[in-house]
mmCIF file of C-alpha atoms in Angstrom:
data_model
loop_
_atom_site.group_PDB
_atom_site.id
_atom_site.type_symbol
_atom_site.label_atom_id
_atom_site.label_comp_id
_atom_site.label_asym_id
_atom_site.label_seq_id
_atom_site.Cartn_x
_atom_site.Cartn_y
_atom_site.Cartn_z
ATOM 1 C CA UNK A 1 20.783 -41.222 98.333
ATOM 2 C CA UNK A 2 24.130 -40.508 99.467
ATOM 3 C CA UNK A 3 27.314 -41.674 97.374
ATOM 4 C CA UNK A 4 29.348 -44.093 99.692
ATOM 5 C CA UNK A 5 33.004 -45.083 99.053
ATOM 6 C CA UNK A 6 34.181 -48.231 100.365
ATOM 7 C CA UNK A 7 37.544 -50.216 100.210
ATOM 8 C CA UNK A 8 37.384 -52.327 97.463
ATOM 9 C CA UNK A 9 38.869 -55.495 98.761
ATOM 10 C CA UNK A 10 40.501 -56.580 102.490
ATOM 11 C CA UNK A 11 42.456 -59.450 103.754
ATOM 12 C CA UNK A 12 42.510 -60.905 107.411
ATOM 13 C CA UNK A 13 43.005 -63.742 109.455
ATOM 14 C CA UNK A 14 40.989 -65.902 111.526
ATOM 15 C CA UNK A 15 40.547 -64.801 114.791
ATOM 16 C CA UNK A 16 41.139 -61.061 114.053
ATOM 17 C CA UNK A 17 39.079 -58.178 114.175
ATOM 18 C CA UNK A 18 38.047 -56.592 110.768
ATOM 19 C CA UNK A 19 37.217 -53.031 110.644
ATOM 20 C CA UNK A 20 35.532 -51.924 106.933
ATOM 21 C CA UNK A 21 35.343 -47.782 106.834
ATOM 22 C CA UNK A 22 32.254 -46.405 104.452
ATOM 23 C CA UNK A 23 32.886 -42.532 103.339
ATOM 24 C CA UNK A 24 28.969 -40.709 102.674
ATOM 25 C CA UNK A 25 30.357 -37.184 102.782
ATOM 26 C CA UNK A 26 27.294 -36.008 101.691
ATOM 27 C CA UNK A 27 25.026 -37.794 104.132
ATOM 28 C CA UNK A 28 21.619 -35.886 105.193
ATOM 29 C CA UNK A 29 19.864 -35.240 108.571
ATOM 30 C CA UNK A 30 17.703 -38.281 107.978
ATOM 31 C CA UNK A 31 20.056 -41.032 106.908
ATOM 32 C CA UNK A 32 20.573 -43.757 108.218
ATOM 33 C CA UNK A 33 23.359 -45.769 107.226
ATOM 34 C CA UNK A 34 23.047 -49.563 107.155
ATOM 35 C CA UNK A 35 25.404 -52.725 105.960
ATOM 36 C CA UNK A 36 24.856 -56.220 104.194
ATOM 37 C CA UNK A 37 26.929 -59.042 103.937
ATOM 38 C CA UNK A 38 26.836 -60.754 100.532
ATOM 39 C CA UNK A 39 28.472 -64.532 99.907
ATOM 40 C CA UNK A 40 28.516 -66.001 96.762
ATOM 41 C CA UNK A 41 25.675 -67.397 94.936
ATOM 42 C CA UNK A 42 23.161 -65.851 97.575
ATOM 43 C CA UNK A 43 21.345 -62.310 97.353
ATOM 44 C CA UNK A 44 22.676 -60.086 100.039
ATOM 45 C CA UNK A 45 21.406 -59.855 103.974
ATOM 46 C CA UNK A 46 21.315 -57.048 106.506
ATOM 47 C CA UNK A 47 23.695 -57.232 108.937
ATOM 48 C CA UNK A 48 23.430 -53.735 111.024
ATOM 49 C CA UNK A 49 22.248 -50.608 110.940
ATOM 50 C CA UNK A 50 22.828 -46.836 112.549
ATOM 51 C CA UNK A 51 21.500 -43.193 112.679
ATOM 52 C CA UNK A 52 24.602 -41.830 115.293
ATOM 53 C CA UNK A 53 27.405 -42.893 117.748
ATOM 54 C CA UNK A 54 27.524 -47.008 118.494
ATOM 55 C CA UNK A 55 25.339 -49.882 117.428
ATOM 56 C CA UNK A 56 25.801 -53.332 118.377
ATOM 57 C CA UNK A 57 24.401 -57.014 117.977
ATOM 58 C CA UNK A 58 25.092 -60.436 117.963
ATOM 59 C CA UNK A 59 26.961 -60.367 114.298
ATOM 60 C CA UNK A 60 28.804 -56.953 114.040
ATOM 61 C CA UNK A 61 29.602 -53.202 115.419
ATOM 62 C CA UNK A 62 28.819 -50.097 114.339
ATOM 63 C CA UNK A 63 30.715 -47.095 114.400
ATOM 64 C CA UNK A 64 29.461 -43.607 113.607
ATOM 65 C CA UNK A 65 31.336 -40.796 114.611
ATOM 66 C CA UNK A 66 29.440 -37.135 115.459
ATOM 67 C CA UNK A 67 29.522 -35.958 112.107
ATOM 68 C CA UNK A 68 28.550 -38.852 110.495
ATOM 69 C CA UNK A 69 30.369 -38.492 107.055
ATOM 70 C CA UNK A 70 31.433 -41.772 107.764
ATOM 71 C CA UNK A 71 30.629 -44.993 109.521
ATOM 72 C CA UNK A 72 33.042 -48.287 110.338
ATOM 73 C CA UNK A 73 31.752 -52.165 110.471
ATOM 74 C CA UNK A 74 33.593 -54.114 112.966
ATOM 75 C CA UNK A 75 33.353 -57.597 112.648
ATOM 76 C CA UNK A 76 34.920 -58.898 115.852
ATOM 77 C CA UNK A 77 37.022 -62.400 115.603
ATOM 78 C CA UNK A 78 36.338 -63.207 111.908
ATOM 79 C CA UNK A 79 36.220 -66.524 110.822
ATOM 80 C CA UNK A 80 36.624 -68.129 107.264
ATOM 81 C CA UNK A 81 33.161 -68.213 106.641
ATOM 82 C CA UNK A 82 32.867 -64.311 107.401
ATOM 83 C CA UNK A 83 34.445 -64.182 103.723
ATOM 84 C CA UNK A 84 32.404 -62.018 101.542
ATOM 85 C CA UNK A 85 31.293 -58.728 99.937
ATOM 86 C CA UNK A 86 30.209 -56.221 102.374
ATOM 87 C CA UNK A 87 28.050 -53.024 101.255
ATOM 88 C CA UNK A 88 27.485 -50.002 102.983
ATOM 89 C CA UNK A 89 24.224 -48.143 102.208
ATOM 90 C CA UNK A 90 22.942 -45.019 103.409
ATOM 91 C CA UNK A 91 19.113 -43.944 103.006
ATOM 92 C CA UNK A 92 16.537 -41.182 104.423
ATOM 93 C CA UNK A 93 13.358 -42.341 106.074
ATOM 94 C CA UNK A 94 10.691 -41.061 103.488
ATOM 95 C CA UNK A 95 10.357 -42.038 100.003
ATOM 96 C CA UNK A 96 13.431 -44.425 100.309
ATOM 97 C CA UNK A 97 12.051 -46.440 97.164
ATOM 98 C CA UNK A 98 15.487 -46.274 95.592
ATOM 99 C CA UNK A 99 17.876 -48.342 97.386
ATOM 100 C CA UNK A 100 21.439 -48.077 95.443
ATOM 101 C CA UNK A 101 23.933 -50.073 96.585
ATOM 102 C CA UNK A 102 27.662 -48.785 96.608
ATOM 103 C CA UNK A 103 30.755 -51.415 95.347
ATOM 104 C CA UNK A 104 31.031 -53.215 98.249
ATOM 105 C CA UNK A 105 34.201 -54.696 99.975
ATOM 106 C CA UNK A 106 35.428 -57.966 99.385
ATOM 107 C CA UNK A 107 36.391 -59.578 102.884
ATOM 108 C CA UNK A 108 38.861 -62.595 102.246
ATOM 109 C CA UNK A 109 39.329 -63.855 105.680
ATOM 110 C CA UNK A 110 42.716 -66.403 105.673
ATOM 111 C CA UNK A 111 43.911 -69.100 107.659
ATOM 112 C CA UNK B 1 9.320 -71.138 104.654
ATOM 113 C CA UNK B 2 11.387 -69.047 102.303
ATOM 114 C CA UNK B 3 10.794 -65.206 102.658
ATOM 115 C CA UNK B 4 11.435 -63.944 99.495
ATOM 116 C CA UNK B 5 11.292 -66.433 96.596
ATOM 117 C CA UNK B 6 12.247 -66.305 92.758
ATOM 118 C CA UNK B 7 11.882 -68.893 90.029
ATOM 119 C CA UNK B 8 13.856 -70.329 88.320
ATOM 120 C CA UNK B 9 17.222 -70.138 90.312
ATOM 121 C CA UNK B 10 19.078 -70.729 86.522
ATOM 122 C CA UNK B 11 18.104 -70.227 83.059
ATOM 123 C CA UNK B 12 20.030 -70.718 79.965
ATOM 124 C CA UNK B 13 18.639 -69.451 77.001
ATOM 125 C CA UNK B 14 19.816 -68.245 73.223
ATOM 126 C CA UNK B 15 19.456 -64.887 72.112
ATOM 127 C CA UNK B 16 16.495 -63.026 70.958
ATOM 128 C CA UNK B 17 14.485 -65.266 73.044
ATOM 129 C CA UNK B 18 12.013 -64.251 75.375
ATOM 130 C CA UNK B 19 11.959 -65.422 79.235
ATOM 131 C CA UNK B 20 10.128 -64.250 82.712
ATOM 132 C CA UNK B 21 11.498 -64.575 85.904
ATOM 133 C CA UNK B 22 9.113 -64.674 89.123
ATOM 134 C CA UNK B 23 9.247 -63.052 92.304
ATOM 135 C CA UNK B 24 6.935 -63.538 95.519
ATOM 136 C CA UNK B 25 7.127 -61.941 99.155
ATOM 137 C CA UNK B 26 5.756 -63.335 102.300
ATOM 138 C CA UNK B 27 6.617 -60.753 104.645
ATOM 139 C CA UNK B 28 4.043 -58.818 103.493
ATOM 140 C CA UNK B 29 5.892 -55.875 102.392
ATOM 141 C CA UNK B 30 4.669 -53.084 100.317
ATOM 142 C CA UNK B 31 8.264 -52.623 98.049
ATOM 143 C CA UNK B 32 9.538 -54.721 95.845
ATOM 144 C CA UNK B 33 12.606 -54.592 93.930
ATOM 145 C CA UNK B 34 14.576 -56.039 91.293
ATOM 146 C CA UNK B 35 18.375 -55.591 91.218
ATOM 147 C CA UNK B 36 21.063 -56.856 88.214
ATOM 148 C CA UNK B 37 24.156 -57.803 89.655
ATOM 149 C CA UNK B 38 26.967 -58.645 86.622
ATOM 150 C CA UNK B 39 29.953 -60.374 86.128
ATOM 151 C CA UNK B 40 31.895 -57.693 88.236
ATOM 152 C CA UNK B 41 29.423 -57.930 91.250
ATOM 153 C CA UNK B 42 28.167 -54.799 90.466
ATOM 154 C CA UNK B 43 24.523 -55.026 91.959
ATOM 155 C CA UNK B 44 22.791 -52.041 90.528
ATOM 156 C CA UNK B 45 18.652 -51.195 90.844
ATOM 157 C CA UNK B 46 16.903 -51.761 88.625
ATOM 158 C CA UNK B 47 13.067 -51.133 88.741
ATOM 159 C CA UNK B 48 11.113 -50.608 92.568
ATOM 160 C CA UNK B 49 7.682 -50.893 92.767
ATOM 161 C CA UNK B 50 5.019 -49.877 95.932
ATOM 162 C CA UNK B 51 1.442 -51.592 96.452
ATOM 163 C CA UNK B 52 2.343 -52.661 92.741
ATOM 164 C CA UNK B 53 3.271 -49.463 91.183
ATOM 165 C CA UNK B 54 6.481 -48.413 89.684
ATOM 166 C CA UNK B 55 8.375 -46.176 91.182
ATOM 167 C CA UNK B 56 11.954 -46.185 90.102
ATOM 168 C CA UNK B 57 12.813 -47.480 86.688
ATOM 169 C CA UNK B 58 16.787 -46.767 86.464
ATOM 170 C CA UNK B 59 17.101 -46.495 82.750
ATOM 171 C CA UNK B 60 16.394 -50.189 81.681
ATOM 172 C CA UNK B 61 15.896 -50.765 78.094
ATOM 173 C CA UNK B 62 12.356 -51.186 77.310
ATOM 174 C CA UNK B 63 12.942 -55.241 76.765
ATOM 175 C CA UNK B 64 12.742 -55.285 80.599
ATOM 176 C CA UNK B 65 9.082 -54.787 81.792
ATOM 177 C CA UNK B 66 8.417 -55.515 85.403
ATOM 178 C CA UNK B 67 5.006 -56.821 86.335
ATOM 179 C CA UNK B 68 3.199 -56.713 89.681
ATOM 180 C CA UNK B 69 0.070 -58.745 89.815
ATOM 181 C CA UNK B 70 -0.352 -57.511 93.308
ATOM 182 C CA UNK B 71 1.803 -56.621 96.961
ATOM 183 C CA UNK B 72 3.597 -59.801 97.103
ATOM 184 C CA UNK B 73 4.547 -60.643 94.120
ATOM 185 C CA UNK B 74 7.115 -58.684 91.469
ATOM 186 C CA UNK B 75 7.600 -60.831 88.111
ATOM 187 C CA UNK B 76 10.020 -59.353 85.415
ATOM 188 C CA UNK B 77 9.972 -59.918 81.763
ATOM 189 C CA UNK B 78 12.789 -60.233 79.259
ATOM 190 C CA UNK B 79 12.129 -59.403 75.603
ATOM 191 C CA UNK B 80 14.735 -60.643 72.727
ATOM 192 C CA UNK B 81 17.266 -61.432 75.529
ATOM 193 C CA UNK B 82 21.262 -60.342 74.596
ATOM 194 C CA UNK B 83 24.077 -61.626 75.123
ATOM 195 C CA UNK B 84 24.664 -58.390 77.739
ATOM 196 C CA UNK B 85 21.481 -59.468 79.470
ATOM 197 C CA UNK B 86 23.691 -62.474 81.515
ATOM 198 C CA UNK B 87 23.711 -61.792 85.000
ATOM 199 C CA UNK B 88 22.430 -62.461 88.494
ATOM 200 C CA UNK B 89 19.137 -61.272 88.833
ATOM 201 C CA UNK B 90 17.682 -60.344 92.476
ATOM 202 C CA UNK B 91 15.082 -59.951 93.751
ATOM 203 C CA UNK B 92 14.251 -57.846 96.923
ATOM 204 C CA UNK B 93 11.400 -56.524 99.513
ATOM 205 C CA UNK B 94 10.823 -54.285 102.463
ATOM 206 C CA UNK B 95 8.696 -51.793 103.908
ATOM 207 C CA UNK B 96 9.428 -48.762 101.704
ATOM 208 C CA UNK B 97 8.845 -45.315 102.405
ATOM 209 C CA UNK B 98 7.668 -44.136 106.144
ATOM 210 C CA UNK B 99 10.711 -45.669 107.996
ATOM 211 C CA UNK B 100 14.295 -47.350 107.018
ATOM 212 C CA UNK B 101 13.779 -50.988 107.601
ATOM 213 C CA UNK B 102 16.359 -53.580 105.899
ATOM 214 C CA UNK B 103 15.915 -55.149 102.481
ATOM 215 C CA UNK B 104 15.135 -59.502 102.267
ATOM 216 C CA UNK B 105 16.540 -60.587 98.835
ATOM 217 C CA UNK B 106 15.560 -63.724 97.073
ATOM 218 C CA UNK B 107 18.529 -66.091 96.303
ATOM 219 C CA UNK B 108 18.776 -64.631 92.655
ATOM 220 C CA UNK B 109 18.437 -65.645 89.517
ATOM 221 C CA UNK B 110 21.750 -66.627 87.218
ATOM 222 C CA UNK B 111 20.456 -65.896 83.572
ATOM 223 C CA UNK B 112 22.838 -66.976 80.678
ATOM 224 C CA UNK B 113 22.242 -66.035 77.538
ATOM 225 C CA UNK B 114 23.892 -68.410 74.261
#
């Protein structure tokens, strides 16, 4: 799988929009790249996921530009309980038995 | 009704014991995984198994040994536990292999070893 850099840690404020930039330089044709939130004491949950350009639902935006060596969550109007760990994966459709997750960045959204 | 369940959620235990922890799926997934996630949040794979067979085993010492009774259900076994053992265990499922679909984790386990 792809190696994906992430910030390690961000601060915001309540209300703003938080935009968390994944690096996978070495992406392939077949990746997809896909992001969990993770709050403490809990096992991590999907929050979005994106082969090319924009991707949106209720929780979060995606944005993957044309190359795709990168890819941007934006989590619009974050509150304090958006506060977590945030990890950016990036997989192929076959034979994706080994799902490795990156770092992760640590959201601390503020008051 | 939980999706992906482990047992126990905490276990204390003194070193050179041995102690299982218990995984089961609902979803009806056919990959299973179990992840160790340490004091530093690192969450690194650890073993991944498909229709109960193992397919990834990232370099775990041989005091780990996973065990899949069948498709839902992904127990893993801790021989003469260290002190380095402590740590979140998770455990997770999905549909492995033809298409990407997410991950469901359990809730983890917090192992502490004395």
């Amino acid at each position: 799988l792809a190696k994906t850099t992430q910030p390690i840690s961000m601060d915001s404020y309540e209300g703003q929009e938080v935009n968390i930039t994944c690096s996978h330089n070495n992406i392939a044709t077949n990746d997809y790249i896909t992001w969990y939130q993770q709050f403490p004491s809990q096992g991590p949950r999907f929050i979005i996921q994106g082969y090319k350009t924009k991707v949106t639902n209720e929780v979060a935006s995606l944005f993957i530009p044309a190359d795709r060596k990168s890819s941007t969550l934006s989590l619009p109007r974050v509150s304090l309980s958006d506060t977590a760990v945030y990890y950016c994966l990036v997989g192929g459709t076959s034979g994706t038995y080994k799902y490795i997750f990156g770092t992760g960045t640590r959201l601390k959204v503020l008051a | 009704d939980t999706a992906v369940s482990q047992t126990p959620k905490y276990l204390v235990t003194q070193m050179g014991n041995d102690k299982s922890i218990k995984c089961e799926q609902n979803l009806g997934h056919d990959t299973m995984y179990w992840y160790k996630q340490d004091s530093k949040k690192f969450l690194k794979i650890m073993f991944s198994y498909n229709n109960k067979e193992l397919i990834i085993n990232e370099t775990v010492p041989n005091r780990f040994s996973p065990k899949s009774p069948d498709k839902a259900h992904l127990n893993l076994h801790i021989n003469s536990l260290e002190l380095g053992d402590s740590a979140v265990y998770f455990c997770a499922s999905r549909t492995g292999g033809l298409v990407e679909t997410e991950a469901f984790f359990g809730q983890g386990t917090r192992l502490t070893v004395v």
